[in-house]
Tab-separated table of C-alpha atoms in Angstrom:
chain	number	residue	atom	x	y	z
A	26	MET	CA	-10.296	-15.029	20.122
A	27	GLY	CA	-11.883	-11.703	19.209
A	28	THR	CA	-11.507	-9.531	16.143
A	29	VAL	CA	-8.454	-8.238	14.304
A	30	THR	CA	-7.973	-5.372	11.840
A	31	LEU	CA	-6.437	-6.626	8.622
A	32	GLY	CA	-5.229	-5.114	5.373
A	33	VAL	CA	-3.814	-6.570	2.165
A	34	SER	CA	-1.281	-4.627	0.151
A	35	ILE	CA	1.670	-4.609	-2.210
A	36	ALA	CA	4.735	-3.290	-0.408
A	37	VAL	CA	6.863	-0.697	-2.198
A	38	PRO	CA	10.362	-2.262	-2.121
A	39	GLU	CA	13.650	-0.672	-1.095
A	40	PRO	CA	15.062	1.826	-1.582
A	41	TYR	CA	11.752	3.421	-2.613
A	42	GLY	CA	9.678	2.308	0.372
A	43	SER	CA	11.853	3.858	3.071
A	44	LEU	CA	12.419	7.014	1.034
A	45	LEU	CA	8.680	7.636	0.640
A	46	GLN	CA	8.120	6.778	4.312
A	47	GLU	CA	10.782	9.342	5.305
A	48	ARG	CA	9.207	11.931	3.010
A	49	ARG	CA	5.741	11.239	4.452
A	50	ALA	CA	7.160	11.815	7.935
A	51	SER	CA	8.874	15.029	6.765
A	52	PHE	CA	5.492	16.440	5.712
A	53	GLY	CA	4.284	15.984	9.307
A	54	ASP	CA	2.102	12.902	8.802
A	55	PRO	CA	2.018	11.161	12.221
A	56	ALA	CA	1.037	7.825	10.624
A	57	ALA	CA	4.198	7.645	8.489
A	58	TYR	CA	6.164	5.158	10.596
A	59	GLY	CA	3.157	3.019	11.484
A	60	ILE	CA	2.315	2.195	7.876
A	61	PRO	CA	4.843	0.552	5.536
A	62	THR	CA	4.793	2.232	2.100
A	63	HIS	CA	2.302	0.303	-0.013
A	64	VAL	CA	-0.406	0.030	-2.654
A	65	THR	CA	-3.635	-1.088	-0.955
A	66	LEU	CA	-5.510	-4.146	-2.189
A	67	LEU	CA	-7.850	-4.373	0.840
A	68	PRO	CA	-8.324	-1.347	3.125
A	69	PRO	CA	-8.493	-1.825	6.925
A	70	THR	CA	-11.077	-4.542	7.526
A	71	GLU	CA	-12.348	-6.114	10.753
A	72	ALA	CA	-12.247	-9.912	10.804
A	73	GLU	CA	-12.593	-12.692	13.352
A	74	ALA	CA	-9.160	-13.889	14.503
A	75	ALA	CA	-10.474	-17.460	14.160
A	76	ASP	CA	-10.937	-16.826	10.411
A	77	LEU	CA	-7.213	-16.138	9.810
A	78	PRO	CA	-6.422	-19.657	8.466
A	79	ALA	CA	-9.290	-19.366	5.934
A	80	ILE	CA	-8.173	-15.838	4.994
A	81	GLU	CA	-4.577	-16.986	4.432
A	82	ALA	CA	-5.778	-19.957	2.344
A	83	HIS	CA	-7.928	-17.573	0.245
A	84	LEU	CA	-4.978	-15.208	-0.343
A	85	SER	CA	-2.672	-18.153	-1.170
A	86	ARG	CA	-5.077	-19.262	-3.914
A	87	ILE	CA	-5.172	-15.743	-5.394
A	88	ALA	CA	-1.371	-15.467	-5.363
A	89	ALA	CA	-0.974	-18.923	-6.916
A	90	ALA	CA	-3.148	-17.787	-9.861
A	91	GLY	CA	-1.143	-14.584	-10.337
A	92	ARG	CA	2.226	-13.854	-11.861
A	93	PRO	CA	4.826	-11.093	-11.362
A	94	PHE	CA	4.095	-7.835	-13.167
A	95	PRO	CA	5.848	-4.492	-13.732
A	96	MET	CA	4.955	-1.637	-11.373
A	97	ARG	CA	5.870	1.969	-12.035
A	98	LEU	CA	5.191	5.077	-9.952
A	99	SER	CA	5.337	8.542	-11.462
A	100	GLY	CA	4.332	11.970	-10.164
A	101	THR	CA	1.640	12.933	-7.696
A	102	GLY	CA	-2.129	13.120	-7.473
A	103	THR	CA	-4.697	13.995	-4.830
A	104	PHE	CA	-8.181	12.958	-3.741
A	105	ARG	CA	-8.872	16.417	-2.292
A	106	PRO	CA	-11.425	17.851	-1.640
A	107	LEU	CA	-13.262	14.483	-1.431
A	108	SER	CA	-10.616	12.919	0.825
A	109	PRO	CA	-7.547	14.594	2.430
A	110	VAL	CA	-4.931	12.483	0.615
A	111	VAL	CA	-1.905	13.232	-1.571
A	112	TYR	CA	-0.404	10.223	-3.336
A	113	VAL	CA	2.208	9.053	-5.805
A	114	GLN	CA	0.515	7.716	-8.926
A	115	VAL	CA	0.662	4.096	-10.097
A	116	VAL	CA	1.167	4.531	-13.856
A	117	GLU	CA	2.005	0.907	-14.680
A	118	GLY	CA	0.577	-2.135	-12.905
A	119	ALA	CA	-2.775	-0.505	-12.043
A	120	SER	CA	-4.844	-3.060	-13.980
A	121	ALA	CA	-3.057	-5.942	-12.204
A	122	CYS	CA	-3.738	-4.255	-8.836
A	123	SER	CA	-7.414	-3.919	-9.799
A	124	TRP	CA	-7.571	-7.602	-10.762
A	125	LEU	CA	-6.013	-8.597	-7.422
A	126	GLN	CA	-8.182	-6.394	-5.201
A	127	LYS	CA	-11.383	-7.704	-6.835
A	128	ARG	CA	-10.333	-11.266	-6.057
A	129	VAL	CA	-9.315	-10.423	-2.482
A	130	ARG	CA	-12.837	-9.022	-1.834
A	131	ASP	CA	-14.642	-11.658	-3.929
A	132	ALA	CA	-18.038	-12.781	-2.632
A	133	SER	CA	-16.833	-16.394	-2.511
A	134	GLY	CA	-14.068	-15.563	-0.010
A	135	PRO	CA	-13.790	-14.510	3.646
A	136	LEU	CA	-12.888	-10.834	2.985
A	137	VAL	CA	-16.074	-9.569	1.325
A	138	ARG	CA	-16.565	-5.833	1.733
A	139	GLU	CA	-17.817	-2.777	-0.113
A	140	LEU	CA	-15.422	0.094	-0.750
A	141	GLN	CA	-16.183	3.648	0.367
A	142	PHE	CA	-14.749	4.999	-2.927
A	143	PRO	CA	-14.093	3.354	-6.320
A	144	TYR	CA	-10.769	1.474	-6.304
A	145	HIS	CA	-7.826	3.604	-7.445
A	146	PRO	CA	-4.349	2.118	-6.845
A	147	HIS	CA	-1.927	4.675	-5.373
A	148	VAL	CA	0.810	5.194	-2.767
A	149	THR	CA	-0.276	7.613	-0.021
A	150	VAL	CA	2.397	10.170	0.928
A	151	ALA	CA	0.231	12.540	3.031
A	152	HIS	CA	-3.103	11.979	4.763
A	153	GLY	CA	-5.202	14.259	6.931
A	154	ILE	CA	-2.498	16.833	7.618
A	155	GLU	CA	-2.401	20.652	7.214
A	156	GLU	CA	-3.323	21.864	3.724
A	157	GLU	CA	0.027	23.645	3.361
A	158	ALA	CA	1.895	20.396	4.096
A	159	MET	CA	-0.370	18.523	1.644
A	160	ASP	CA	0.489	21.095	-1.022
A	161	ARG	CA	4.195	20.658	-0.247
A	162	ALA	CA	3.927	16.863	-0.600
A	163	TYR	CA	2.128	17.285	-3.925
A	164	GLN	CA	4.780	19.673	-5.266
A	165	GLU	CA	7.944	18.091	-3.857
A	166	LEU	CA	7.158	14.591	-5.139
A	167	SER	CA	5.702	15.724	-8.476
A	168	SER	CA	8.750	14.430	-10.382
A	169	TYR	CA	9.129	11.223	-8.339
A	170	GLU	CA	9.737	8.037	-10.353
A	171	ALA	CA	10.194	4.408	-9.272
A	172	ALA	CA	9.867	1.046	-11.031
A	173	TRP	CA	10.173	-2.612	-10.027
A	174	THR	CA	8.718	-6.052	-10.715
A	175	CYS	CA	5.964	-6.903	-8.242
A	176	GLY	CA	6.361	-10.528	-7.190
A	177	SER	CA	4.009	-10.759	-4.218
A	178	PHE	CA	1.475	-9.133	-1.920
A	179	ALA	CA	1.065	-9.447	1.844
A	180	LEU	CA	-1.452	-9.647	4.675
A	181	TYR	CA	-0.979	-7.093	7.472
A	182	GLU	CA	-2.505	-6.715	10.940
A	183	GLN	CA	-2.878	-3.423	12.772
A	184	GLY	CA	-1.666	-3.649	16.363
A	185	ALA	CA	-3.188	-1.933	19.394
A	186	ASP	CA	-0.398	0.658	18.977
A	187	GLY	CA	-1.748	1.565	15.513
A	188	VAL	CA	1.280	0.039	13.732
A	189	TRP	CA	0.693	-2.256	10.745
A	190	ARG	CA	2.764	-5.474	10.805
A	191	LYS	CA	3.145	-8.087	8.089
A	192	ILE	CA	1.612	-11.463	8.986
A	193	HIS	CA	2.304	-13.341	5.762
A	194	GLU	CA	3.679	-12.701	2.277
A	195	PHE	CA	2.108	-14.405	-0.746
A	196	PRO	CA	4.422	-14.826	-3.759
A	197	PHE	CA	2.800	-15.106	-7.179
A	198	GLY	CA	2.688	-18.505	-8.812
A	199	GLY	CA	2.752	-20.198	-5.424
A	200	GLY	CA	6.565	-20.287	-5.370
A	201	GLY	CA	8.978	-18.700	-2.951
A	202	SER	CA	10.890	-16.676	-5.539
A	203	ALA	CA	9.648	-13.208	-4.551
A	204	PRO	CA	12.278	-11.163	-2.744
A	205	ALA	CA	11.429	-10.391	0.862
A	206	VAL	CA	10.519	-6.765	1.523
A	207	PRO	CA	12.639	-5.299	4.329
A	208	VAL	CA	10.956	-3.771	7.350
A	209	GLN	CA	10.576	0.003	7.168
A	210	GLY	CA	10.236	2.247	10.147
A	211	GLY	CA	13.570	3.684	11.155
A	212	SER	CA	14.970	7.051	10.312
A	213	SER	CA	17.977	7.172	8.063
A	214	MET	CA	20.702	9.780	8.094
A	215	ASP	CA	21.396	9.242	4.402
A	216	GLU	CA	18.439	10.214	2.256
A	217	PRO	CA	18.603	8.657	-1.209
A	218	SER	CA	17.914	10.749	-4.279
A	219	LEU	CA	14.300	11.275	-5.342
A	220	HIS	CA	15.336	10.129	-8.814
A	221	PRO	CA	16.414	6.465	-8.510
């Protein structure tokens, strides 16, 4: 069956997700439309395709033990010069994200891996682009605000075309009450306000 590249993340819901995706594209980031707007719980990780049922069972158990929590984004930050990333900050919900990502990578499960950097929940809005464009992203989104109740996380697979696609969503508490997150990836003529 071969290997697959997987990621686990919390999707940023509409209208915020598409807006930040559009802004990421406007800064010249070529990856913008291949990556739904998200907070990472597990960075890109190689796995055996045959292990997918065990991985989904592992993630289902984590979600069943969790419960919805408030998420709030506010302002920008950067990992430069260590890493060429500008992001929107997670100012509420960070401890819940930390709890989740530790369990996703737990030694007892099928997604064990070490992180290159200490875990820091964030929403990337520019990565590996010209410094001037990174500065613009940092400045233009510095007053950005968004808030919602996080009711689920999802497993994604990266296709051969580099695009990340959702395989399965895992609602907290094991129920099906979490609202579905719409697909992002088109361009919209109407750009919503930066201040929802």
